[in-house]
Amino acid sequence: MTWLITGGAGYIGAHVARAMAAAGERAVALDDASSGDPARLPEGVPLVRGSVLDRPLLDRTLAEHGVTGVIHLAAKKQVGESVEQPLRYYRENVHGLTVLLEAVVAADVRRFVFSSSAAVYGMPDVDLVTEDTPAVPMNPYGETKLTGEWLVRAAGRAHGLETACLRYFNVAGSAAPELADTGVSNIIPMFFDALTRGEAPLIFGDDYPTPDGTCVRDYIHVQDLAEAHVAAARGLGEGDLTVNIGTGEGVSVREMADLVAEITGKREPAARVAPRRAGDPARVVASAERIRKELGWQPRFGVRDMVASAWEGWLLHRPEAR
């Protein structure tokens, strides 16, 4: 088999490409290089530059590389930006997926793995979020991911595709320094960025109904996430599969700030509390029982591994942080 990995030069995509190659699977990456870095791709994984909105390019790529399965990660993913630019997000994330699925069906590609998100759940009022927890997204990004799931499942039923929708929780860490997340939209690099600039990392709200008053989240190492894609790609069968990808363990923002300070050695300035952000739920922690049962996957790395590996990558890309 040959797998097309859309968004394959991105932070998550490059980890997936490496995991697939390490597992002996043939892969080709498609990336428009808007945020991805071609240097992240492993040797032997060719890169096609372009967008999933380009149907002729998709048709050529699927045919020339003999693609038999697709792992679709390419998407816009910033929550705040999605609120400001909903039309762009629906065009990139939903229309782009539609164009890709049309090309897949036309090329008789039978396997499709979709990158979804815990954002589909919105503000779940439960201790552990299962795949049966109601999906009530709170922003256009989450809406596009839920719509994407509906579209993937519907296309699967109509055209005989084997499909999987993977709902990521909070992705962190790096398998190698050069693969690290260089953006500052996620909590760990946000803390790194503040400390690098000599500023106090911000904790948004400390009056939530949690043990230390700060929000609790489920963090998943990006290498574990990549290996979950391998398991999903190999475990596809008739019908569709929808699974959470998390650890089932919650870490508070305060605990994360303390761990970042310990691992970086940058205890000053200490994190400070800012007002709550609108729409932040108190606790979002996954139940990962279904993926363990269905695919035999389970995470191997803890939150300390995530922070330490992310810091190594941060230092490589931001040497001024030393």
CSV table of N, CA and C in Angstrom, one decimal, residues 162-260:
chain,number,residue,atom,x,y,z
A,162,GLU,N,-13.3,2.5,3.7
A,162,GLU,CA,-13.0,2.1,5.1
A,162,GLU,C,-12.5,3.4,5.8
A,163,THR,N,-13.1,3.9,6.8
A,163,THR,CA,-12.8,5.2,7.4
A,163,THR,C,-12.5,5.1,8.9
A,164,ALA,N,-11.7,6.1,9.3
A,164,ALA,CA,-11.5,6.3,10.8
A,164,ALA,C,-11.4,7.8,11.0
A,165,CYS,N,-12.0,8.2,12.1
A,165,CYS,CA,-11.9,9.6,12.6
A,165,CYS,C,-11.2,9.6,13.9
A,166,LEU,N,-10.1,10.3,14.0
A,166,LEU,CA,-9.3,10.3,15.2
A,166,LEU,C,-9.4,11.7,15.9
A,167,ARG,N,-10.0,11.6,17.1
A,167,ARG,CA,-10.2,12.9,17.8
A,167,ARG,C,-9.0,13.1,18.8
A,168,TYR,N,-8.1,14.0,18.4
A,168,TYR,CA,-6.9,14.3,19.2
A,168,TYR,C,-7.3,15.2,20.4
A,169,PHE,N,-6.6,14.9,21.5
A,169,PHE,CA,-6.7,15.9,22.6
A,169,PHE,C,-5.5,16.8,22.5
A,170,ASN,N,-4.8,17.2,23.5
A,170,ASN,CA,-3.8,18.2,23.5
A,170,ASN,C,-2.5,17.6,23.1
A,171,VAL,N,-2.0,17.9,21.9
A,171,VAL,CA,-0.8,17.3,21.4
A,171,VAL,C,0.5,18.1,21.8
A,172,ALA,N,1.5,17.4,22.2
A,172,ALA,CA,2.7,18.1,22.7
A,172,ALA,C,3.9,17.2,22.5
A,173,GLY,N,5.1,17.8,22.8
A,173,GLY,CA,6.3,17.0,22.7
A,173,GLY,C,6.9,16.9,21.3
A,174,SER,N,7.9,16.1,21.2
A,174,SER,CA,8.6,15.9,19.9
A,174,SER,C,9.4,14.6,19.9
A,175,ALA,N,9.4,13.9,18.8
A,175,ALA,CA,10.2,12.7,18.7
A,175,ALA,C,11.7,13.0,18.4
A,176,ALA,N,12.0,14.2,18.0
A,176,ALA,CA,13.3,14.6,17.7
A,176,ALA,C,13.3,16.1,17.7
A,177,PRO,N,14.4,16.8,18.1
A,177,PRO,CA,14.4,18.3,18.2
A,177,PRO,C,14.0,19.0,16.9
A,178,GLU,N,14.4,18.4,15.8
A,178,GLU,CA,14.2,19.1,14.5
A,178,GLU,C,12.7,19.0,14.1
A,179,LEU,N,11.9,18.1,14.8
A,179,LEU,CA,10.5,18.0,14.5
A,179,LEU,C,9.6,18.8,15.4
A,180,ALA,N,10.2,19.5,16.3
A,180,ALA,CA,9.4,20.2,17.3
A,180,ALA,C,8.4,21.2,16.8
A,181,ASP,N,7.4,21.5,17.6
A,181,ASP,CA,6.4,22.5,17.3
A,181,ASP,C,7.0,23.9,17.4
A,182,THR,N,7.1,24.6,16.3
A,182,THR,CA,7.8,25.9,16.4
A,182,THR,C,6.8,27.1,16.5
A,183,GLY,N,5.5,26.7,16.5
A,183,GLY,CA,4.4,27.8,16.7
A,183,GLY,C,4.3,28.1,18.2
A,184,VAL,N,3.5,29.0,18.5
A,184,VAL,CA,3.2,29.4,19.9
A,184,VAL,C,1.8,29.5,20.2
A,185,SER,N,1.0,28.6,19.6
A,185,SER,CA,-0.4,28.5,19.9
A,185,SER,C,-0.8,27.5,20.9
A,186,ASN,N,0.0,26.6,21.2
A,186,ASN,CA,-0.3,25.6,22.2
A,186,ASN,C,0.4,25.9,23.6
A,187,ILE,N,-0.1,25.4,24.7
A,187,ILE,CA,0.3,25.8,26.0
A,187,ILE,C,1.8,25.7,26.3
A,188,ILE,N,2.4,24.6,25.9
A,188,ILE,CA,3.9,24.4,26.3
A,188,ILE,C,4.7,25.4,25.5
A,189,PRO,N,4.6,25.5,24.2
A,189,PRO,CA,5.4,26.6,23.5
A,189,PRO,C,5.0,28.0,23.9
A,190,MET,N,3.8,28.2,24.3
A,190,MET,CA,3.4,29.5,24.8
A,190,MET,C,4.2,29.9,26.1
A,191,PHE,N,4.3,28.9,27.0
A,191,PHE,CA,5.1,29.1,28.2
A,191,PHE,C,6.6,29.3,27.8
A,192,PHE,N,7.1,28.5,26.9
A,192,PHE,CA,8.5,28.7,26.5
A,192,PHE,C,8.7,30.1,25.9
A,193,ASP,N,7.8,30.5,25.1
A,193,ASP,CA,8.0,31.8,24.5
A,193,ASP,C,8.0,32.9,25.5
A,194,ALA,N,7.1,32.9,26.4
A,194,ALA,CA,7.1,33.9,27.5
A,194,ALA,C,8.4,33.9,28.3
A,195,LEU,N,8.8,32.8,28.7
A,195,LEU,CA,10.1,32.7,29.5
A,195,LEU,C,11.3,33.1,28.7
A,196,THR,N,11.3,32.8,27.4
A,196,THR,CA,12.4,33.3,26.5
A,196,THR,C,12.4,34.8,26.4
A,197,ARG,N,11.3,35.4,26.4
A,197,ARG,CA,11.2,36.9,26.4
A,197,ARG,C,11.3,37.5,27.8
A,198,GLY,N,11.6,36.7,28.8
A,198,GLY,CA,11.7,37.2,30.1
A,198,GLY,C,10.4,37.7,30.8
A,199,GLU,N,9.3,37.1,30.2
A,199,GLU,CA,8.0,37.5,30.7
A,199,GLU,C,7.4,36.3,31.5
A,200,ALA,N,6.4,36.6,32.4
A,200,ALA,CA,5.7,35.6,33.1
A,200,ALA,C,4.7,34.9,32.3
A,201,PRO,N,4.8,33.5,32.2
A,201,PRO,CA,3.7,32.8,31.5
A,201,PRO,C,2.4,33.1,32.2
A,202,LEU,N,1.3,33.1,31.3
A,202,LEU,CA,0.0,33.4,31.8
A,202,LEU,C,-0.8,32.2,32.1
A,203,ILE,N,-1.5,32.2,33.2
A,203,ILE,CA,-2.5,31.1,33.5
A,203,ILE,C,-3.9,31.8,33.5
A,204,PHE,N,-4.7,31.4,32.6
A,204,PHE,CA,-6.0,32.1,32.4
A,204,PHE,C,-7.1,31.5,33.4
A,205,GLY,N,-7.2,32.1,34.5
A,205,GLY,CA,-8.2,31.7,35.5
A,205,GLY,C,-7.7,30.7,36.5
A,206,ASP,N,-7.9,31.0,37.8
A,206,ASP,CA,-7.6,30.0,38.9
A,206,ASP,C,-8.7,29.8,39.8
A,207,ASP,N,-9.9,30.0,39.3
A,207,ASP,CA,-11.1,29.8,40.1
A,207,ASP,C,-12.1,28.8,39.6
A,208,TYR,N,-11.5,27.8,38.8
A,208,TYR,CA,-12.4,26.7,38.2
A,208,TYR,C,-12.6,25.7,39.3
A,209,PRO,N,-13.6,24.8,39.1
A,209,PRO,CA,-13.9,23.8,40.1
A,209,PRO,C,-13.0,22.6,39.9
A,210,THR,N,-11.7,22.8,40.0
A,210,THR,CA,-10.7,21.7,39.9
A,210,THR,C,-9.8,21.8,41.1
A,211,PRO,N,-9.0,20.8,41.4
A,211,PRO,CA,-8.2,20.7,42.6
A,211,PRO,C,-7.3,22.0,42.9
A,212,ASP,N,-6.7,22.6,41.9
A,212,ASP,CA,-5.9,23.8,42.1
A,212,ASP,C,-6.6,25.0,41.5
A,213,GLY,N,-7.8,24.9,41.0
A,213,GLY,CA,-8.5,26.1,40.5
A,213,GLY,C,-8.2,26.4,39.0
A,214,THR,N,-7.2,25.7,38.4
A,214,THR,CA,-6.9,25.9,37.0
A,214,THR,C,-7.4,24.8,36.1
A,215,CYS,N,-7.6,25.1,34.8
A,215,CYS,CA,-8.1,24.2,33.9
A,215,CYS,C,-7.3,22.9,33.8
A,216,VAL,N,-8.0,21.8,33.6
A,216,VAL,CA,-7.3,20.5,33.5
A,216,VAL,C,-7.5,19.9,32.1
A,217,ARG,N,-6.4,19.5,31.5
A,217,ARG,CA,-6.4,19.0,30.1
A,217,ARG,C,-5.7,17.6,30.0
A,218,ASP,N,-6.0,16.9,29.0
A,218,ASP,CA,-5.3,15.6,28.7
A,218,ASP,C,-4.3,15.9,27.5
A,219,TYR,N,-3.0,15.6,27.8
A,219,TYR,CA,-2.0,15.8,26.9
A,219,TYR,C,-1.5,14.5,26.3
A,220,ILE,N,-1.2,14.5,25.0
A,220,ILE,CA,-0.8,13.3,24.3
A,220,ILE,C,0.5,13.6,23.6
A,221,HIS,N,1.5,12.7,23.8
A,221,HIS,CA,2.8,12.9,23.1
A,221,HIS,C,2.6,12.7,21.6
A,222,VAL,N,3.2,13.6,20.8
A,222,VAL,CA,3.0,13.5,19.3
A,222,VAL,C,3.5,12.2,18.7
A,223,GLN,N,4.5,11.6,19.4
A,223,GLN,CA,5.0,10.3,18.9
A,223,GLN,C,3.9,9.2,19.1
A,224,ASP,N,3.3,9.3,20.3
A,224,ASP,CA,2.2,8.3,20.5
A,224,ASP,C,1.0,8.6,19.5
A,225,LEU,N,0.7,9.8,19.3
A,225,LEU,CA,-0.3,10.2,18.3
A,225,LEU,C,0.0,9.6,16.9
A,226,ALA,N,1.3,9.8,16.5
A,226,ALA,CA,1.7,9.3,15.2
A,226,ALA,C,1.6,7.8,15.1
A,227,GLU,N,1.9,7.1,16.2
A,227,GLU,CA,1.8,5.6,16.2
A,227,GLU,C,0.3,5.2,16.2
A,228,ALA,N,-0.6,6.0,16.8
A,228,ALA,CA,-2.0,5.8,16.7
A,228,ALA,C,-2.5,5.8,15.2
A,229,HIS,N,-1.9,6.7,14.4
A,229,HIS,CA,-2.2,6.7,13.0
A,229,HIS,C,-1.8,5.5,12.3
A,230,VAL,N,-0.7,5.0,12.7
A,230,VAL,CA,-0.2,3.7,12.1
A,230,VAL,C,-1.2,2.6,12.4
A,231,ALA,N,-1.6,2.5,13.7
A,231,ALA,CA,-2.5,1.5,14.2
A,231,ALA,C,-3.9,1.7,13.4
A,232,ALA,N,-4.3,2.9,13.3
A,232,ALA,CA,-5.6,3.1,12.6
A,232,ALA,C,-5.5,2.7,11.1
A,233,ALA,N,-4.4,3.1,10.5
A,233,ALA,CA,-4.3,2.8,9.1
A,233,ALA,C,-4.3,1.3,8.8
A,234,ARG,N,-3.6,0.6,9.7
A,234,ARG,CA,-3.5,-0.9,9.6
A,234,ARG,C,-4.8,-1.6,10.1
A,235,GLY,N,-5.6,-0.9,10.9
A,235,GLY,CA,-6.7,-1.6,11.6
A,235,GLY,C,-8.0,-1.3,10.9
A,236,LEU,N,-8.0,-0.5,9.8
A,236,LEU,CA,-9.3,-0.2,9.1
A,236,LEU,C,-10.0,-1.5,8.7
A,237,GLY,N,-11.3,-1.4,8.8
A,237,GLY,CA,-12.1,-2.5,8.3
A,237,GLY,C,-13.4,-2.0,7.7
A,238,GLU,N,-14.4,-2.8,7.5
A,238,GLU,CA,-15.6,-2.3,7.0
A,238,GLU,C,-16.3,-1.4,8.0
A,239,GLY,N,-17.0,-0.4,7.4
A,239,GLY,CA,-17.6,0.6,8.3
A,239,GLY,C,-16.7,1.7,8.7
A,240,ASP,N,-17.0,2.4,9.8
A,240,ASP,CA,-16.2,3.5,10.2
A,240,ASP,C,-15.8,3.3,11.7
A,241,LEU,N,-14.7,3.9,12.0
A,241,LEU,CA,-14.2,3.9,13.4
A,241,LEU,C,-14.0,5.3,13.9
A,242,THR,N,-14.5,5.7,15.0
A,242,THR,CA,-14.2,7.0,15.6
A,242,THR,C,-13.7,6.8,17.0
A,243,VAL,N,-12.5,7.3,17.3
A,243,VAL,CA,-11.8,7.1,18.6
A,243,VAL,C,-11.1,8.4,19.1
A,244,ASN,N,-11.1,8.5,20.4
A,244,ASN,CA,-10.3,9.5,21.1
A,244,ASN,C,-8.9,9.1,21.1
A,245,ILE,N,-8.0,10.1,21.0
A,245,ILE,CA,-6.6,9.8,21.2
A,245,ILE,C,-6.1,10.7,22.4
A,246,GLY,N,-6.0,10.1,23.5
A,246,GLY,CA,-5.5,10.8,24.7
A,246,GLY,C,-4.9,9.8,25.7
A,247,THR,N,-4.6,10.2,26.9
A,247,THR,CA,-4.0,9.3,27.9
A,247,THR,C,-5.0,8.9,29.0
A,248,GLY,N,-6.1,9.7,29.1
A,248,GLY,CA,-7.0,9.4,30.2
A,248,GLY,C,-6.6,10.1,31.5
A,249,GLU,N,-5.5,10.8,31.5
A,249,GLU,CA,-5.0,11.5,32.7
A,249,GLU,C,-5.0,13.0,32.5
A,250,GLY,N,-5.5,13.7,33.5
A,250,GLY,CA,-5.6,15.2,33.5
A,250,GLY,C,-4.4,15.8,34.1
A,251,VAL,N,-3.9,16.9,33.5
A,251,VAL,CA,-2.9,17.8,34.1
A,251,VAL,C,-3.4,19.2,34.1
A,252,SER,N,-3.3,19.8,35.3
A,252,SER,CA,-3.8,21.2,35.4
A,252,SER,C,-2.8,22.2,34.8
A,253,VAL,N,-3.3,23.4,34.4
A,253,VAL,CA,-2.4,24.4,33.9
A,253,VAL,C,-1.3,24.8,34.9
A,254,ARG,N,-1.7,24.9,36.1
A,254,ARG,CA,-0.7,25.2,37.2
A,254,ARG,C,0.4,24.1,37.2
A,255,GLU,N,0.0,22.8,37.2
A,255,GLU,CA,1.0,21.7,37.2
A,255,GLU,C,1.9,21.8,36.0
A,256,MET,N,1.3,22.2,34.8
A,256,MET,CA,2.1,22.3,33.6
A,256,MET,C,3.1,23.5,33.8
A,257,ALA,N,2.7,24.6,34.3
A,257,ALA,CA,3.6,25.7,34.5
A,257,ALA,C,4.7,25.4,35.4
A,258,ASP,N,4.4,24.6,36.5
A,258,ASP,CA,5.5,24.2,37.4
A,258,ASP,C,6.4,23.3,36.8
A,259,LEU,N,5.9,22.3,36.0
A,259,LEU,CA,6.8,21.4,35.3
A,259,LEU,C,7.7,22.1,34.3
A,260,VAL,N,7.1,23.0,33.5
A,260,VAL,CA,7.9,23.8,32.6
A,260,VAL,C,9.1,24.5,33.3
